[in-house]
mmCIF file of C-alpha atoms and ligand atoms in Angstrom:
data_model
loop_
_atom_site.group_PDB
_atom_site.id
_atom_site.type_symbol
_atom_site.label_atom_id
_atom_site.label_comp_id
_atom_site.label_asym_id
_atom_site.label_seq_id
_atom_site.Cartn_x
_atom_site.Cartn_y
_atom_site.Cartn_z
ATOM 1 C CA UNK A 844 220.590 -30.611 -36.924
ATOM 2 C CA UNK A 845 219.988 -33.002 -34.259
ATOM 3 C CA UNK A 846 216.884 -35.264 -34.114
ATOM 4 C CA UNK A 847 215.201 -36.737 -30.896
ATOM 5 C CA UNK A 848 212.525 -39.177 -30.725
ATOM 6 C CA UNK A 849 209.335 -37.527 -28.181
ATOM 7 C CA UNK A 850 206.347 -39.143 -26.573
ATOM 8 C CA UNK A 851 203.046 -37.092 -27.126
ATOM 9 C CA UNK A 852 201.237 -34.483 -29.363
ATOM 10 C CA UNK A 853 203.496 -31.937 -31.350
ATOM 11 C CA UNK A 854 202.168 -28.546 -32.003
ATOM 12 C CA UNK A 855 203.475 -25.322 -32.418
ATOM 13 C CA UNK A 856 204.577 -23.272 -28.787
ATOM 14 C CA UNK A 857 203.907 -26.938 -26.921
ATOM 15 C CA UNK A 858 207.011 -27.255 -24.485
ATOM 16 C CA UNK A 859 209.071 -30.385 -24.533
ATOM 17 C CA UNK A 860 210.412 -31.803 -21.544
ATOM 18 C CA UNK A 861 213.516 -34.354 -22.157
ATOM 19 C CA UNK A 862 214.440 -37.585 -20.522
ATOM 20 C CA UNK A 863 217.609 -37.898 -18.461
ATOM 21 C CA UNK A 864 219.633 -39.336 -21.543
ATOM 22 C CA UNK A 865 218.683 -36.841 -24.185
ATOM 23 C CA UNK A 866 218.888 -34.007 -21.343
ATOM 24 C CA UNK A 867 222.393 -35.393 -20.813
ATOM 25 C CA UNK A 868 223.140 -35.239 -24.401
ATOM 26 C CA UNK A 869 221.846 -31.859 -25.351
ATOM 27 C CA UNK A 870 223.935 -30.343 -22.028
ATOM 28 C CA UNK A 871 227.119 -32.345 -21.823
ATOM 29 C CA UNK A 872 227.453 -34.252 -25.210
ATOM 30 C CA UNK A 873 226.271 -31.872 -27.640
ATOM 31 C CA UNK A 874 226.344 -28.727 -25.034
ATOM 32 C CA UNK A 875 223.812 -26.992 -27.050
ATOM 33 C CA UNK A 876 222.882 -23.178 -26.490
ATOM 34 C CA UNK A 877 219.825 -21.526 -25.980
ATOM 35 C CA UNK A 878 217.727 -20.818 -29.153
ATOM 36 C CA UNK A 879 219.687 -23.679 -30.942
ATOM 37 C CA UNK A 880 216.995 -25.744 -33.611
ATOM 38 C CA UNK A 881 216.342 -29.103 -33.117
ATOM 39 C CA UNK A 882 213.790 -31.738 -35.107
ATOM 40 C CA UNK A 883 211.437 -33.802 -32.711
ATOM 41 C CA UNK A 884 210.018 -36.872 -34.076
ATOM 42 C CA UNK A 885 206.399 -38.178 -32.152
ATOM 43 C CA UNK A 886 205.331 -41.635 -32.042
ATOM 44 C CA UNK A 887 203.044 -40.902 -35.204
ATOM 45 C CA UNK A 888 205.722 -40.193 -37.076
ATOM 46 C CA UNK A 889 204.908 -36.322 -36.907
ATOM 47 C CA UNK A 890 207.991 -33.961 -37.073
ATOM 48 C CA UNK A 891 208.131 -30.541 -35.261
ATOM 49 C CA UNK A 892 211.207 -28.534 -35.214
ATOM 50 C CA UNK A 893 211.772 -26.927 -31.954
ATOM 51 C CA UNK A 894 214.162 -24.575 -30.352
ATOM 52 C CA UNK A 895 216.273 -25.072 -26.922
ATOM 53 C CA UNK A 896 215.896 -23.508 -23.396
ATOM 54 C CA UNK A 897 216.817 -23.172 -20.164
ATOM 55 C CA UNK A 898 215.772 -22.948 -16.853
ATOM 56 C CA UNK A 899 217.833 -23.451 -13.743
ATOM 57 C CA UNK A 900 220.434 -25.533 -15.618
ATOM 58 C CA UNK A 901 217.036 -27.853 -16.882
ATOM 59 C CA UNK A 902 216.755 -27.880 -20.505
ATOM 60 C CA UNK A 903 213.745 -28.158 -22.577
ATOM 61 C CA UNK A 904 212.269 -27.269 -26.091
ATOM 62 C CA UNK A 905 209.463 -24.885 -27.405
ATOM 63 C CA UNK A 906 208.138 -26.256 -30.762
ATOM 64 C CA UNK A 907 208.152 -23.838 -33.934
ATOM 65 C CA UNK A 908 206.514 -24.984 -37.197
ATOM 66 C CA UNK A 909 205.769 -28.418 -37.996
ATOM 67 C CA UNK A 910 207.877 -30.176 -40.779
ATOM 68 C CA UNK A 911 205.926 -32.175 -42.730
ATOM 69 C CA UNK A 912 208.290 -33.946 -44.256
ATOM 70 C CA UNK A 913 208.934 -37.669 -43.930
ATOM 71 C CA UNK A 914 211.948 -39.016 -44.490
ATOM 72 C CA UNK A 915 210.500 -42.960 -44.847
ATOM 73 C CA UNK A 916 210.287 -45.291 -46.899
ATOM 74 C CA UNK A 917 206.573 -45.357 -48.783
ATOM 75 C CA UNK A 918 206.947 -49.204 -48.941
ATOM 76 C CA UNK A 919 207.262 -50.966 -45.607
ATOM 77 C CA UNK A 920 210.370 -53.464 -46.279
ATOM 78 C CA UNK A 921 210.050 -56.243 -43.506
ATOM 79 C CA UNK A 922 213.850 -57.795 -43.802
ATOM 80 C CA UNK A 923 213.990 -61.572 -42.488
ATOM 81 C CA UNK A 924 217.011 -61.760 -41.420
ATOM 82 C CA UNK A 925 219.649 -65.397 -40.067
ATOM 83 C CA UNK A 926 221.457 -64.216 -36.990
ATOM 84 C CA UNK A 927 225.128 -63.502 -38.295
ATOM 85 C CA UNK A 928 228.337 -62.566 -36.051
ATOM 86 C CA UNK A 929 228.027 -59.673 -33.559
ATOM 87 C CA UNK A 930 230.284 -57.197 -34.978
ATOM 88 C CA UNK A 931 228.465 -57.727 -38.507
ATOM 89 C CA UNK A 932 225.127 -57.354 -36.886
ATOM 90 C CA UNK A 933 225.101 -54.292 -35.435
ATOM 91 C CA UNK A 934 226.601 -52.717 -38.977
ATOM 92 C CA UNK A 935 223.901 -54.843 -40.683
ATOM 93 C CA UNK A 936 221.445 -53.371 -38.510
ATOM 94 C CA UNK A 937 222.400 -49.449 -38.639
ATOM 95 C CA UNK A 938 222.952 -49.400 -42.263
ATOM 96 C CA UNK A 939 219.784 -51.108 -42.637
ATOM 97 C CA UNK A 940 217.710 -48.707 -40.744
ATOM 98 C CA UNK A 941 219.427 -45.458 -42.652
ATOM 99 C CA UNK A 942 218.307 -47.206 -45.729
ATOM 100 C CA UNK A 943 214.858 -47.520 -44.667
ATOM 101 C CA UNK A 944 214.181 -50.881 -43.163
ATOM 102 C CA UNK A 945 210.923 -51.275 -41.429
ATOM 103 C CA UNK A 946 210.949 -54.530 -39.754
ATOM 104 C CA UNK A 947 213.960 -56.581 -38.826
ATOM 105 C CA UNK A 948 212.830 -59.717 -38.081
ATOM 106 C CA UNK A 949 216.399 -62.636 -37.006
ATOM 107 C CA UNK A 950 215.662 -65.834 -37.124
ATOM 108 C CA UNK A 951 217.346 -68.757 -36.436
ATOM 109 C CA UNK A 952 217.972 -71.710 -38.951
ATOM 110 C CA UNK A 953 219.630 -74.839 -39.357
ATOM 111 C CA UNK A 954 223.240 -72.945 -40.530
ATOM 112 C CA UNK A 955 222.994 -69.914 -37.809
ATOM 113 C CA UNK A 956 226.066 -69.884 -36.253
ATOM 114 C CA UNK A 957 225.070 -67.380 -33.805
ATOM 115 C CA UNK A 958 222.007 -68.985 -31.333
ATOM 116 C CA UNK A 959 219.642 -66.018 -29.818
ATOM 117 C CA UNK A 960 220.214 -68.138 -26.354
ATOM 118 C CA UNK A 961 223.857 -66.985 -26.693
ATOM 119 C CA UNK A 962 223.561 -64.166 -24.448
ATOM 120 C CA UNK A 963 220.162 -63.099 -22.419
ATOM 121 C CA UNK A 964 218.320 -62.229 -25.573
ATOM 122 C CA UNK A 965 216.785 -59.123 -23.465
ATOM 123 C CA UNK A 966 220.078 -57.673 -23.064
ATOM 124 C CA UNK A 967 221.113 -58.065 -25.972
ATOM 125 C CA UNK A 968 217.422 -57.082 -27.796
ATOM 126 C CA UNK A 969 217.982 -53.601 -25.506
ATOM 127 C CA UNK A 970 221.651 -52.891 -27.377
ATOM 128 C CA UNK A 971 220.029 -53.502 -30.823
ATOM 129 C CA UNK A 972 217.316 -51.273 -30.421
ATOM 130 C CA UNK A 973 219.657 -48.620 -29.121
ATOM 131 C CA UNK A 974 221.889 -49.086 -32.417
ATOM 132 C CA UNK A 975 218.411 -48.868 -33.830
ATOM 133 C CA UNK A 976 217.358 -45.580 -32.297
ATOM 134 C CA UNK A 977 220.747 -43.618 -32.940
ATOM 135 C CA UNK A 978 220.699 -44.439 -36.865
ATOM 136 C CA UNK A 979 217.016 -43.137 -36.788
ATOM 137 C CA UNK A 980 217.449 -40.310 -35.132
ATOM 138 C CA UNK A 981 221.366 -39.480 -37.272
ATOM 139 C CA UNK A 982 219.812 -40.126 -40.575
ATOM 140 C CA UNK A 983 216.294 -38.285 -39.733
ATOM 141 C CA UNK A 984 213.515 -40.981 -39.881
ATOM 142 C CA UNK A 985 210.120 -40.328 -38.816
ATOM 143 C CA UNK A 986 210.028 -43.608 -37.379
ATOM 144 C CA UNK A 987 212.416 -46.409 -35.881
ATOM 145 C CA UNK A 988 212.348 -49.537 -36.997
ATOM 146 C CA UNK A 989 210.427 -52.202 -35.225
ATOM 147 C CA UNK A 990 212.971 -55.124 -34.379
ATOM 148 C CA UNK A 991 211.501 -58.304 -33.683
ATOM 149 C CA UNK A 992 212.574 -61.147 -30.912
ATOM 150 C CA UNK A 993 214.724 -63.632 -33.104
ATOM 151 C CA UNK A 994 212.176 -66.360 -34.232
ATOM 152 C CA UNK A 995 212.704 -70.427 -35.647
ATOM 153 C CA UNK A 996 213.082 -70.077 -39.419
ATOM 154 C CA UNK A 997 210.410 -72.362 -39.839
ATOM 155 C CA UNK A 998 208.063 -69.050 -38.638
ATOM 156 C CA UNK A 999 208.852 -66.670 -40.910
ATOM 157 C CA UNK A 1000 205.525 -66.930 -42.700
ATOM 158 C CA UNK A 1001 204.133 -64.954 -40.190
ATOM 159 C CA UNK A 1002 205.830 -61.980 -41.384
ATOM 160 C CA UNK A 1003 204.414 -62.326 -45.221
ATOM 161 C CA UNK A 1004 203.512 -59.059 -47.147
ATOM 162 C CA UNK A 1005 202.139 -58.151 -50.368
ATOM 163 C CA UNK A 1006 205.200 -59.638 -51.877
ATOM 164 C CA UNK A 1007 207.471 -62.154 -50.462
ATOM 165 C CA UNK A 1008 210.915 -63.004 -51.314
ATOM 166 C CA UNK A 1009 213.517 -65.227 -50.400
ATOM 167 C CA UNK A 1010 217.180 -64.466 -51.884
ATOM 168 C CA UNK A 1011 218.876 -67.573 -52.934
ATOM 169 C CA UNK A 1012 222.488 -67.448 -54.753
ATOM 170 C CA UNK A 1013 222.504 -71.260 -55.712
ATOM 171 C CA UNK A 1014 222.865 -71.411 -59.326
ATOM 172 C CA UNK A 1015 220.293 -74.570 -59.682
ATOM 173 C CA UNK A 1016 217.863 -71.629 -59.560
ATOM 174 C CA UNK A 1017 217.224 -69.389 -61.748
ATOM 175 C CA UNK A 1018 216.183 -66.853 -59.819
ATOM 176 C CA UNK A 1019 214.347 -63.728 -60.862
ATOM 177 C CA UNK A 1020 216.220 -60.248 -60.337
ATOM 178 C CA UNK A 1021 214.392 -58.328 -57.982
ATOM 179 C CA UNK A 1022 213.336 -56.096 -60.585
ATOM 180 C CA UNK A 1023 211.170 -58.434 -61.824
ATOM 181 C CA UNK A 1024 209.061 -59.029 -59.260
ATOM 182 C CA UNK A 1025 208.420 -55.368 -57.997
ATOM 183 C CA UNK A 1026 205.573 -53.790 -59.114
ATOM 184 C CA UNK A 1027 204.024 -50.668 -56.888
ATOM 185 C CA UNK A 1028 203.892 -52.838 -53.472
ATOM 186 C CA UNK A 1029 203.211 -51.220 -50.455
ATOM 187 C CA UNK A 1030 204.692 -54.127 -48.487
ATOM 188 C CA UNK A 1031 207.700 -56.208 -49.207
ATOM 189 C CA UNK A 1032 209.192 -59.342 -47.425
ATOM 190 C CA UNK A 1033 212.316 -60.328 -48.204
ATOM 191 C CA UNK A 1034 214.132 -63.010 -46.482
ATOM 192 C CA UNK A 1035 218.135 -63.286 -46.245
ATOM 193 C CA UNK A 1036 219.883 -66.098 -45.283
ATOM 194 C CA UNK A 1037 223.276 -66.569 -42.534
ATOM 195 C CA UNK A 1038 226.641 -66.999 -43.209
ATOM 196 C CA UNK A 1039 226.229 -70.454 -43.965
ATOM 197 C CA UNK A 1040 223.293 -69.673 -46.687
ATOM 198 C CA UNK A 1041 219.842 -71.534 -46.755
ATOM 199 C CA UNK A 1042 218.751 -75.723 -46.858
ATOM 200 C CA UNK A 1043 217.528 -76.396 -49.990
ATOM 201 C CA UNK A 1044 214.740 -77.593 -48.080
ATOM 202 C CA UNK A 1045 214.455 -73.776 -46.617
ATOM 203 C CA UNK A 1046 214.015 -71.970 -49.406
ATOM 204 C CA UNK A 1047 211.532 -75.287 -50.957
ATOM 205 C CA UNK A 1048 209.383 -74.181 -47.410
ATOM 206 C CA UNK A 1049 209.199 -70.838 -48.342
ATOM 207 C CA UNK A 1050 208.725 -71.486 -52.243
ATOM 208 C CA UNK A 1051 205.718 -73.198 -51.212
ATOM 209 C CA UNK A 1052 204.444 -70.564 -49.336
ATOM 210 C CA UNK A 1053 204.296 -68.326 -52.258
ATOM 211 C CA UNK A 1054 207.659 -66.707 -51.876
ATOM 212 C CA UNK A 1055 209.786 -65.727 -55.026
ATOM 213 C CA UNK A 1056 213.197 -67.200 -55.164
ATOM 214 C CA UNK A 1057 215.209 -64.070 -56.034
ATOM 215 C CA UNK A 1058 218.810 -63.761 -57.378
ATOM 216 C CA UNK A 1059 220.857 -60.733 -56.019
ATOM 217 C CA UNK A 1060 223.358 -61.175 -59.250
ATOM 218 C CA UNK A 1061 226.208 -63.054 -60.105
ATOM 219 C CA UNK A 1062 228.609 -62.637 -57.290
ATOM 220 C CA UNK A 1063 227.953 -63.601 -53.344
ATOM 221 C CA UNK A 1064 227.483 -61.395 -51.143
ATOM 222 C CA UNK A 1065 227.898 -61.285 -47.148
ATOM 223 C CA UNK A 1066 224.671 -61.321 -45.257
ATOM 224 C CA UNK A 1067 225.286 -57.787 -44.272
ATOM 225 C CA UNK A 1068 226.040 -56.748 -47.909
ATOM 226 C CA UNK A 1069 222.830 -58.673 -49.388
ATOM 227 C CA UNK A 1070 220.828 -56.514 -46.945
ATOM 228 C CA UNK A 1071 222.070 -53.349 -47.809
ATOM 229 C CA UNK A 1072 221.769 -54.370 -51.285
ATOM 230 C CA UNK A 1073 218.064 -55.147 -51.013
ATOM 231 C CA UNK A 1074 217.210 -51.449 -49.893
ATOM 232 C CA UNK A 1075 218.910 -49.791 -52.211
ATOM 233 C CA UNK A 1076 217.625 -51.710 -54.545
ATOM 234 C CA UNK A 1077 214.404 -51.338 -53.423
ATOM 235 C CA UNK A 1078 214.284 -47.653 -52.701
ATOM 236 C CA UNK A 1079 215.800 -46.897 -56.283
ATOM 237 C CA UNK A 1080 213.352 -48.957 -57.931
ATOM 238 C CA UNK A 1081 210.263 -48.544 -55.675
ATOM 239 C CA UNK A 1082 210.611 -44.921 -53.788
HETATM 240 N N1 SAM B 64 225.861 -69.822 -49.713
HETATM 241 C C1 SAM B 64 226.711 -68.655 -49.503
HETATM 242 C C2 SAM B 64 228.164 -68.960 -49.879
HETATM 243 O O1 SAM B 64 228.320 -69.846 -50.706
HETATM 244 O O2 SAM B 64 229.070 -68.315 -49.356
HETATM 245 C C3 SAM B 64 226.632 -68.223 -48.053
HETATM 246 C C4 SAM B 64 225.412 -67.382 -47.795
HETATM 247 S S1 SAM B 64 225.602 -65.681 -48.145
HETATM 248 C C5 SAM B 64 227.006 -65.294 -47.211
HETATM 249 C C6 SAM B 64 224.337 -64.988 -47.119
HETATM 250 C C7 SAM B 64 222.985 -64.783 -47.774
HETATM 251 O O3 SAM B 64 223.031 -63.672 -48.668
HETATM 252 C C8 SAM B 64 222.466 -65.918 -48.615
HETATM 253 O O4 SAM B 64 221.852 -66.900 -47.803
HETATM 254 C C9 SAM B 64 221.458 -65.215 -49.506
HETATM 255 O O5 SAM B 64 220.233 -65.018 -48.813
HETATM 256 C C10 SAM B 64 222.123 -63.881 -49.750
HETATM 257 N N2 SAM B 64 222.891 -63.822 -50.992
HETATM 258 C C11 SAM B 64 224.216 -63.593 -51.109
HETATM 259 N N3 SAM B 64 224.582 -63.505 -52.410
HETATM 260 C C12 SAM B 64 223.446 -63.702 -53.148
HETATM 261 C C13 SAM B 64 223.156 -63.728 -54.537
HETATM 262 N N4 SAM B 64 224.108 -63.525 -55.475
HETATM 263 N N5 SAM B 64 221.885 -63.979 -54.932
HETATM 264 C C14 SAM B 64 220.905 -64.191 -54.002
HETATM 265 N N6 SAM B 64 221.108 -64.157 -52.673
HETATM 266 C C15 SAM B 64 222.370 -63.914 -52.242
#
């Protein structure tokens, strides 16, 4: 079943008008029929599933019954995140979002290859919201993640939650498994550094601030894998 994401109230006989893009991929993508079901998603994360007209060649939707299930993670994960290689990016950020993520937040630190000046950041912040919105809507969120402009490493306290972490792989520290440090938070930060890894005097920032130095295990993982890690992790431990 497809999903869309609507602007507006969802109730039950409400019609739903489509923008050009979703019109276009109902008709020519997905050339859907009449009566075919569909799940709408609203800005408040309500969920209506709805089924598909015509009317001189315009399609639109009639809602049925609500669903109120939501497919989202209970604990907002905020994922700090060093700008890595394009390619790797745009997997890091799809597979984050079908595992839940709520915030991406990129920053930019003293071993980021990758500088958000590279390309307009605008452009480039449309593309990633667009990967964004298409792994929402294929895995059935009730909400898209919120994507942040790429920040200075430095700020990354401004994204703090009811527990912080920072994931650290040098063996100097011992750090705690994530396990350890999750209890029944409604918020989690966790912070994950670029290809080049973190400063010591990085993760000492963030250590000051209160964050946990956590290890991810023994082996070490690509940026892109230590993500995807995290959110399993915490949705088996926490959802
Ligand atoms: N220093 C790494 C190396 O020696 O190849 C490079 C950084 S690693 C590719 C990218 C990020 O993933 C790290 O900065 C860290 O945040 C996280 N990470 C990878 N493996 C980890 C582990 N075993 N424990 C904790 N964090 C890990």
């Amino acid at each position: 079943m497809q999903q869309y994401f609507i602007k507006g109230k969802l109730e039950q006989g409400k019609q739903i008008d489509f923008d050009k893009e979703q019109s276009h991929h109902i008709k020519d993508v997905l050339r859907m029929k009449e009566g075919n079901i569909i799940r709408l998603v609203n800005e408040d994360r309500e969920a209506v599933f709805a089924s598909i007209f015509y009317r001189d060649k315009e399609v639109y939707a009639i809602c049925n019954e609500m669903d109120p299930n939501s497919n989202d993670m209970k604990c907002h994960v905020t994922l700090c995140v060093g700008l890595i290689k394009k390619e790797k990016w745009d997997y890091l950020l799809q597979k984050c979002t079908e595992l839940g993520v709520g915030t991406i937040v990129p920053f930019e630190s003293s071993r980021t290859v990758v500088k958000s000046k590279d390309e307009k950041v605008t452009k480039k912040q449309e593309r990633w919201n667009k990967i964004l919105l298409e792994a929402s809507e294929q895995c059935k969120r009730n909400s898209c993640p919120i994507l942040v402009e790429p920040i200075q490493f430095k700020n990354i306290i401004q994204y703090k939650s009811e527990l912080n972490c920072i994931a650290y792989e040098d063996a100097k520290y011992i750090g705690e498994k994530l396990k350890d440090c999750l209890q029944s938070q409604s918020s989690i930060t966790v912070v994950i550094g670029p290809e080049g890894g973190f400063d010591q005097s990085e993760v000492n920032l963030l250590v000051n601030e209160g964050f946990h130095c956590i290890s991810l295990g023994k082996r070490i993982l690509r940026a892109e894998t230590a993500t995807t890690y995290v959110l399993s992790a915490i949705d088996a431990l926490v959802e």
